[in-house]
């Protein structure tokens, strides 16, 4: 059994006495610690609070959360990128997991360029070949070891882009370099994914097409549940199935997080502007 850490809980009763009949156990929810997952996760948790539902937050790395959910140590996992980005985890644990709800569709990872580069005829990864000098032979990346960086190394091999070097940076560093190049209308190609606050903050970016499918195409943002959860907790399972978010809304919360707001506050502020989301999720109650 994998070690997991409870990092918080919501809606626990202050008035329950030891002699009262025990109610259902709090639902154990694993939230992947990426900004998109924290955005969608905290919106969902605030809605659970509003509906008076008990839960516990579980912290672990991504692989640990997949394993713990498949083993039944976690009830709900927010959120998976499937079928492409996290295919290796699904291949390993998917037989013991349930895809409960697609929160949002159209998520993807890949290489992105400014519109003026795309409009010049660089529309696919294949088009990068022979044009390295225009990009200073550089692909601007993020943290070394990140999944998109590992995949991009494969892209360089598959498309024979030996004239390019993948430069490691940070997510913030990549975005800053991207913005500087756009401001000066200079050519740049960078590793990027959506949802990401860059797309909400920077206008004029395009993903390069990936004819060989190395990046895996489009993804869904999916809430997973452990085996048997639907049968054990049908009312809570219905709440999950009621929950959807638009990529643009996720990115707007991600901007607030990037600007220094705590994820819980950013989600609460978004819900204050979109109170209808409470009814959308809780209307089965």
Tab-separated table of C-alpha atoms in Angstrom:
chain	number	residue	atom	x	y	z
A	1	UNK	CA	0.000	0.000	0.000
A	2	UNK	CA	1.379	3.420	-0.950
A	3	UNK	CA	1.940	6.049	1.707
A	4	UNK	CA	-0.450	8.983	1.389
A	5	UNK	CA	-0.836	12.124	3.451
A	6	UNK	CA	-4.078	13.797	4.470
A	7	UNK	CA	-3.548	17.531	3.991
A	8	UNK	CA	-6.940	18.943	4.789
A	9	UNK	CA	-10.602	18.182	5.312
A	10	UNK	CA	-13.895	19.885	4.601
A	11	UNK	CA	-17.283	20.006	6.249
A	12	UNK	CA	-16.589	17.886	9.330
A	13	UNK	CA	-19.290	18.135	11.986
A	14	UNK	CA	-18.545	20.020	15.183
A	15	UNK	CA	-21.658	18.773	17.012
A	16	UNK	CA	-21.524	15.014	16.561
A	17	UNK	CA	-21.234	13.250	19.905
A	18	UNK	CA	-19.396	9.958	20.405
A	19	UNK	CA	-22.669	8.175	21.179
A	20	UNK	CA	-24.357	9.185	17.921
A	21	UNK	CA	-24.619	6.703	15.067
A	22	UNK	CA	-21.641	6.974	12.739
A	23	UNK	CA	-22.404	8.429	9.314
A	24	UNK	CA	-20.606	7.713	6.037
A	25	UNK	CA	-16.862	8.155	5.999
A	26	UNK	CA	-15.469	11.325	4.386
A	27	UNK	CA	-14.676	10.874	0.707
A	28	UNK	CA	-10.913	10.757	0.137
A	29	UNK	CA	-9.991	13.087	-2.732
A	30	UNK	CA	-6.576	13.218	-4.366
A	31	UNK	CA	-5.796	16.502	-6.139
A	32	UNK	CA	-2.851	16.605	-8.537
A	33	UNK	CA	-0.686	19.588	-7.590
A	34	UNK	CA	-0.696	21.293	-10.981
A	35	UNK	CA	-2.352	24.668	-11.445
A	36	UNK	CA	-5.091	23.324	-13.732
A	37	UNK	CA	-5.942	20.542	-11.255
A	38	UNK	CA	-5.818	22.912	-8.306
A	39	UNK	CA	-8.122	25.289	-10.187
A	40	UNK	CA	-10.771	22.699	-11.027
A	41	UNK	CA	-10.224	20.834	-7.771
A	42	UNK	CA	-10.758	23.818	-5.518
A	43	UNK	CA	-13.882	24.912	-7.377
A	44	UNK	CA	-15.299	21.427	-6.821
A	45	UNK	CA	-14.261	21.438	-3.148
A	46	UNK	CA	-15.957	24.794	-2.532
A	47	UNK	CA	-19.118	23.369	-4.072
A	48	UNK	CA	-18.864	20.338	-1.798
A	49	UNK	CA	-18.559	22.694	1.173
A	50	UNK	CA	-21.700	24.507	0.072
A	51	UNK	CA	-23.554	21.197	-0.116
A	52	UNK	CA	-22.323	20.058	3.288
A	53	UNK	CA	-20.350	17.070	2.010
A	54	UNK	CA	-17.481	15.631	4.030
A	55	UNK	CA	-14.151	14.937	2.375
A	56	UNK	CA	-10.435	14.596	3.011
A	57	UNK	CA	-7.679	15.839	0.711
A	58	UNK	CA	-4.883	13.391	-0.047
A	59	UNK	CA	-1.413	14.501	-1.144
A	60	UNK	CA	1.064	12.386	-3.141
A	61	UNK	CA	2.913	12.496	-6.455
A	62	UNK	CA	0.974	11.767	-9.639
A	63	UNK	CA	2.007	8.124	-9.883
A	64	UNK	CA	1.220	7.635	-6.215
A	65	UNK	CA	-2.262	9.096	-6.647
A	66	UNK	CA	-2.980	6.804	-9.589
A	67	UNK	CA	-1.782	3.783	-7.634
A	68	UNK	CA	-3.626	4.717	-4.443
A	69	UNK	CA	-6.897	5.279	-6.333
A	70	UNK	CA	-6.588	1.982	-8.187
A	71	UNK	CA	-5.988	0.215	-4.854
A	72	UNK	CA	-8.977	1.903	-3.212
A	73	UNK	CA	-6.919	4.019	-0.790
A	74	UNK	CA	-8.294	7.130	-2.520
A	75	UNK	CA	-11.898	7.463	-3.650
A	76	UNK	CA	-11.610	10.292	-6.198
A	77	UNK	CA	-8.706	11.636	-8.272
A	78	UNK	CA	-8.803	15.187	-9.675
A	79	UNK	CA	-7.685	15.177	-12.422
A	80	UNK	CA	-6.207	12.967	-15.118
A	81	UNK	CA	-5.080	13.979	-18.616
A	82	UNK	CA	-6.381	11.190	-20.855
A	83	UNK	CA	-6.126	9.435	-23.214
A	84	UNK	CA	-2.772	10.844	-24.357
A	85	UNK	CA	-0.607	12.647	-21.803
A	86	UNK	CA	-0.966	10.186	-18.931
A	87	UNK	CA	-1.364	7.085	-21.093
A	88	UNK	CA	1.502	5.333	-19.316
A	89	UNK	CA	-0.285	5.630	-15.956
A	90	UNK	CA	-3.563	4.474	-17.482
A	91	UNK	CA	-1.829	1.491	-19.063
A	92	UNK	CA	-0.471	0.563	-15.639
A	93	UNK	CA	-3.517	1.212	-13.446
A	94	UNK	CA	-6.501	1.735	-15.763
A	95	UNK	CA	-8.023	-1.701	-15.306
A	96	UNK	CA	-8.722	-0.757	-11.688
A	97	UNK	CA	-9.926	2.800	-12.329
A	98	UNK	CA	-13.178	4.348	-13.485
A	99	UNK	CA	-13.493	7.434	-15.692
A	100	UNK	CA	-16.284	9.140	-13.783
A	101	UNK	CA	-16.500	12.474	-15.601
A	102	UNK	CA	-14.884	14.543	-18.335
A	103	UNK	CA	-14.535	17.956	-16.687
A	104	UNK	CA	-13.268	19.617	-19.856
A	105	UNK	CA	-12.175	18.561	-23.331
A	106	UNK	CA	-9.621	19.957	-25.749
A	107	UNK	CA	-6.600	19.821	-23.453
A	108	UNK	CA	-3.315	19.175	-25.222
A	109	UNK	CA	0.451	19.479	-25.095
A	110	UNK	CA	2.810	20.348	-27.912
A	111	UNK	CA	4.965	22.991	-29.528
A	112	UNK	CA	3.505	26.471	-29.932
A	113	UNK	CA	4.502	29.431	-32.090
A	114	UNK	CA	3.206	32.996	-32.490
A	115	UNK	CA	0.554	33.610	-35.134
A	116	UNK	CA	3.008	35.471	-37.354
A	117	UNK	CA	5.257	32.392	-37.430
A	118	UNK	CA	2.306	30.111	-38.135
A	119	UNK	CA	1.019	32.426	-40.879
A	120	UNK	CA	4.450	32.380	-42.536
A	121	UNK	CA	4.021	28.669	-43.250
A	122	UNK	CA	5.383	26.982	-40.104
A	123	UNK	CA	2.210	25.068	-39.282
A	124	UNK	CA	3.507	21.589	-38.408
A	125	UNK	CA	6.419	20.161	-36.449
A	126	UNK	CA	7.787	18.916	-39.764
A	127	UNK	CA	8.037	22.516	-40.983
A	128	UNK	CA	10.644	23.261	-38.323
A	129	UNK	CA	13.193	21.225	-40.272
A	130	UNK	CA	15.457	23.480	-42.331
A	131	UNK	CA	14.317	26.610	-40.499
A	132	UNK	CA	16.447	26.354	-37.358
A	133	UNK	CA	18.312	29.578	-38.064
A	134	UNK	CA	15.078	31.549	-37.803
A	135	UNK	CA	14.619	30.177	-34.269
A	136	UNK	CA	18.313	30.438	-33.309
A	137	UNK	CA	18.304	26.644	-33.191
A	138	UNK	CA	16.372	26.763	-29.931
A	139	UNK	CA	13.196	25.251	-28.579
A	140	UNK	CA	12.260	27.017	-25.351
A	141	UNK	CA	11.250	24.512	-22.682
A	142	UNK	CA	10.306	24.324	-19.023
A	143	UNK	CA	11.663	22.372	-16.049
A	144	UNK	CA	13.990	19.492	-16.983
A	145	UNK	CA	12.360	16.113	-16.504
A	146	UNK	CA	8.812	17.385	-16.994
A	147	UNK	CA	6.646	15.087	-19.092
A	148	UNK	CA	6.389	17.542	-21.964
A	149	UNK	CA	10.184	17.891	-21.999
A	150	UNK	CA	10.681	14.130	-22.178
A	151	UNK	CA	8.159	13.911	-25.008
A	152	UNK	CA	9.775	16.824	-26.849
A	153	UNK	CA	13.114	14.993	-26.801
A	154	UNK	CA	11.306	12.157	-28.588
A	155	UNK	CA	9.859	14.690	-31.037
A	156	UNK	CA	13.363	15.893	-31.922
A	157	UNK	CA	14.327	12.316	-32.717
A	158	UNK	CA	11.156	11.347	-34.596
A	159	UNK	CA	11.243	14.438	-36.816
A	160	UNK	CA	15.052	14.454	-37.230
A	161	UNK	CA	15.366	17.960	-35.792
A	162	UNK	CA	19.022	17.542	-34.884
A	163	UNK	CA	19.704	21.212	-35.673
A	164	UNK	CA	17.583	22.231	-32.663
A	165	UNK	CA	18.443	22.170	-28.970
A	166	UNK	CA	15.783	21.902	-26.278
A	167	UNK	CA	16.561	24.524	-23.634
A	168	UNK	CA	15.384	23.892	-20.073
A	169	UNK	CA	13.982	26.774	-18.033
A	170	UNK	CA	10.954	27.086	-15.805
A	171	UNK	CA	7.311	27.486	-16.671
A	172	UNK	CA	7.483	31.160	-15.728
A	173	UNK	CA	10.777	31.575	-17.573
A	174	UNK	CA	9.320	30.004	-20.710
A	175	UNK	CA	6.292	32.283	-20.581
A	176	UNK	CA	8.451	35.377	-20.033
A	177	UNK	CA	10.694	34.509	-22.985
A	178	UNK	CA	7.625	33.825	-25.113
A	179	UNK	CA	6.110	37.201	-24.255
A	180	UNK	CA	9.384	39.054	-24.922
A	181	UNK	CA	9.642	37.456	-28.368
A	182	UNK	CA	6.037	38.280	-29.202
A	183	UNK	CA	6.538	41.904	-28.131
A	184	UNK	CA	9.432	42.157	-30.609
A	185	UNK	CA	7.808	39.924	-33.266
A	186	UNK	CA	10.766	37.568	-33.098
A	187	UNK	CA	10.501	33.907	-34.018
A	188	UNK	CA	10.175	31.427	-31.186
A	189	UNK	CA	8.928	27.880	-30.668
A	190	UNK	CA	8.131	26.732	-27.133
A	191	UNK	CA	6.785	23.746	-25.240
A	192	UNK	CA	3.262	24.549	-24.106
A	193	UNK	CA	0.031	22.950	-23.028
A	194	UNK	CA	-3.580	23.874	-22.548
A	195	UNK	CA	-5.173	24.678	-20.176
A	196	UNK	CA	-2.397	27.089	-19.238
A	197	UNK	CA	-2.658	30.694	-18.146
A	198	UNK	CA	-0.411	31.717	-21.062
A	199	UNK	CA	-3.301	31.227	-23.482
A	200	UNK	CA	-5.543	33.492	-21.405
A	201	UNK	CA	-2.838	36.134	-20.966
A	202	UNK	CA	-1.114	36.076	-24.364
A	203	UNK	CA	-3.136	36.511	-27.535
A	204	UNK	CA	-1.839	35.103	-30.794
A	205	UNK	CA	-0.448	31.596	-30.209
A	206	UNK	CA	-0.901	28.453	-32.275
A	207	UNK	CA	-0.022	24.817	-31.655
A	208	UNK	CA	2.003	23.203	-34.427
A	209	UNK	CA	0.317	20.152	-35.904
A	210	UNK	CA	1.981	16.871	-34.959
A	211	UNK	CA	1.419	14.517	-37.937
A	212	UNK	CA	3.253	11.630	-36.268
A	213	UNK	CA	1.204	11.955	-33.080
A	214	UNK	CA	4.194	11.969	-30.751
A	215	UNK	CA	2.415	14.363	-28.372
A	216	UNK	CA	-0.674	12.164	-28.470
A	217	UNK	CA	-3.314	14.544	-29.790
A	218	UNK	CA	-6.107	16.107	-27.760
A	219	UNK	CA	-6.815	15.169	-24.152
A	220	UNK	CA	-9.744	15.249	-21.787
A	221	UNK	CA	-9.455	16.421	-18.185
A	222	UNK	CA	-11.010	13.505	-16.346
A	223	UNK	CA	-12.052	12.783	-12.763
A	224	UNK	CA	-11.228	9.192	-11.847
A	225	UNK	CA	-12.734	7.087	-9.085
A	226	UNK	CA	-11.729	3.878	-7.340
A	227	UNK	CA	-13.366	0.539	-8.121
A	228	UNK	CA	-16.868	0.319	-6.649
A	229	UNK	CA	-17.168	3.999	-5.694
A	230	UNK	CA	-20.226	4.547	-7.893
A	231	UNK	CA	-22.055	1.728	-6.114
A	232	UNK	CA	-20.847	2.715	-2.634
A	233	UNK	CA	-21.551	6.451	-2.887
A	234	UNK	CA	-24.091	7.036	-5.699
A	235	UNK	CA	-25.101	10.519	-4.516
A	236	UNK	CA	-21.525	11.762	-4.393
A	237	UNK	CA	-20.801	10.068	-7.714
A	238	UNK	CA	-23.678	12.056	-9.234
A	239	UNK	CA	-22.074	15.289	-8.030
A	240	UNK	CA	-18.940	14.358	-9.949
A	241	UNK	CA	-20.967	13.658	-13.073
A	242	UNK	CA	-22.627	17.071	-12.776
A	243	UNK	CA	-19.282	18.887	-12.780
A	244	UNK	CA	-17.924	20.506	-15.947
A	245	UNK	CA	-15.740	23.539	-16.644
A	246	UNK	CA	-14.701	25.408	-19.758
A	247	UNK	CA	-10.984	25.600	-20.556
A	248	UNK	CA	-11.159	29.399	-20.626
A	249	UNK	CA	-12.600	29.464	-17.105
A	250	UNK	CA	-9.908	27.073	-15.851
A	251	UNK	CA	-7.245	29.320	-17.366
A	252	UNK	CA	-8.711	32.427	-15.746
A	253	UNK	CA	-8.368	30.772	-12.322
A	254	UNK	CA	-4.849	29.686	-13.224
A	255	UNK	CA	-3.966	33.327	-13.944
A	256	UNK	CA	-5.153	34.302	-10.468
A	257	UNK	CA	-3.010	31.531	-8.953
A	258	UNK	CA	-0.020	32.648	-11.011
A	259	UNK	CA	-0.523	36.201	-9.754
A	260	UNK	CA	-0.093	35.024	-6.186
A	261	UNK	CA	-3.582	34.109	-5.044
A	262	UNK	CA	-3.989	30.914	-3.068
A	263	UNK	CA	-5.821	28.287	-5.164
A	264	UNK	CA	-8.650	28.150	-2.621
A	265	UNK	CA	-9.179	31.920	-2.846
A	266	UNK	CA	-8.870	32.012	-6.631
A	267	UNK	CA	-11.557	29.330	-6.916
A	268	UNK	CA	-13.801	31.087	-4.400
A	269	UNK	CA	-13.476	34.388	-6.279
A	270	UNK	CA	-14.384	32.671	-9.548
A	271	UNK	CA	-17.427	31.047	-7.963
A	272	UNK	CA	-18.551	34.431	-6.628
A	273	UNK	CA	-18.764	35.536	-10.273
A	274	UNK	CA	-20.354	32.262	-11.409
A	275	UNK	CA	-22.779	31.257	-8.615
A	276	UNK	CA	-24.806	29.184	-11.083
A	277	UNK	CA	-22.072	26.533	-10.863
A	278	UNK	CA	-23.298	25.578	-7.372
A	279	UNK	CA	-26.748	24.703	-8.717
A	280	UNK	CA	-25.310	22.859	-11.720
A	281	UNK	CA	-23.461	20.447	-9.457
A	282	UNK	CA	-25.744	20.271	-6.428
A	283	UNK	CA	-29.111	20.090	-8.217
A	284	UNK	CA	-29.262	16.333	-7.658
A	285	UNK	CA	-29.321	16.871	-3.894
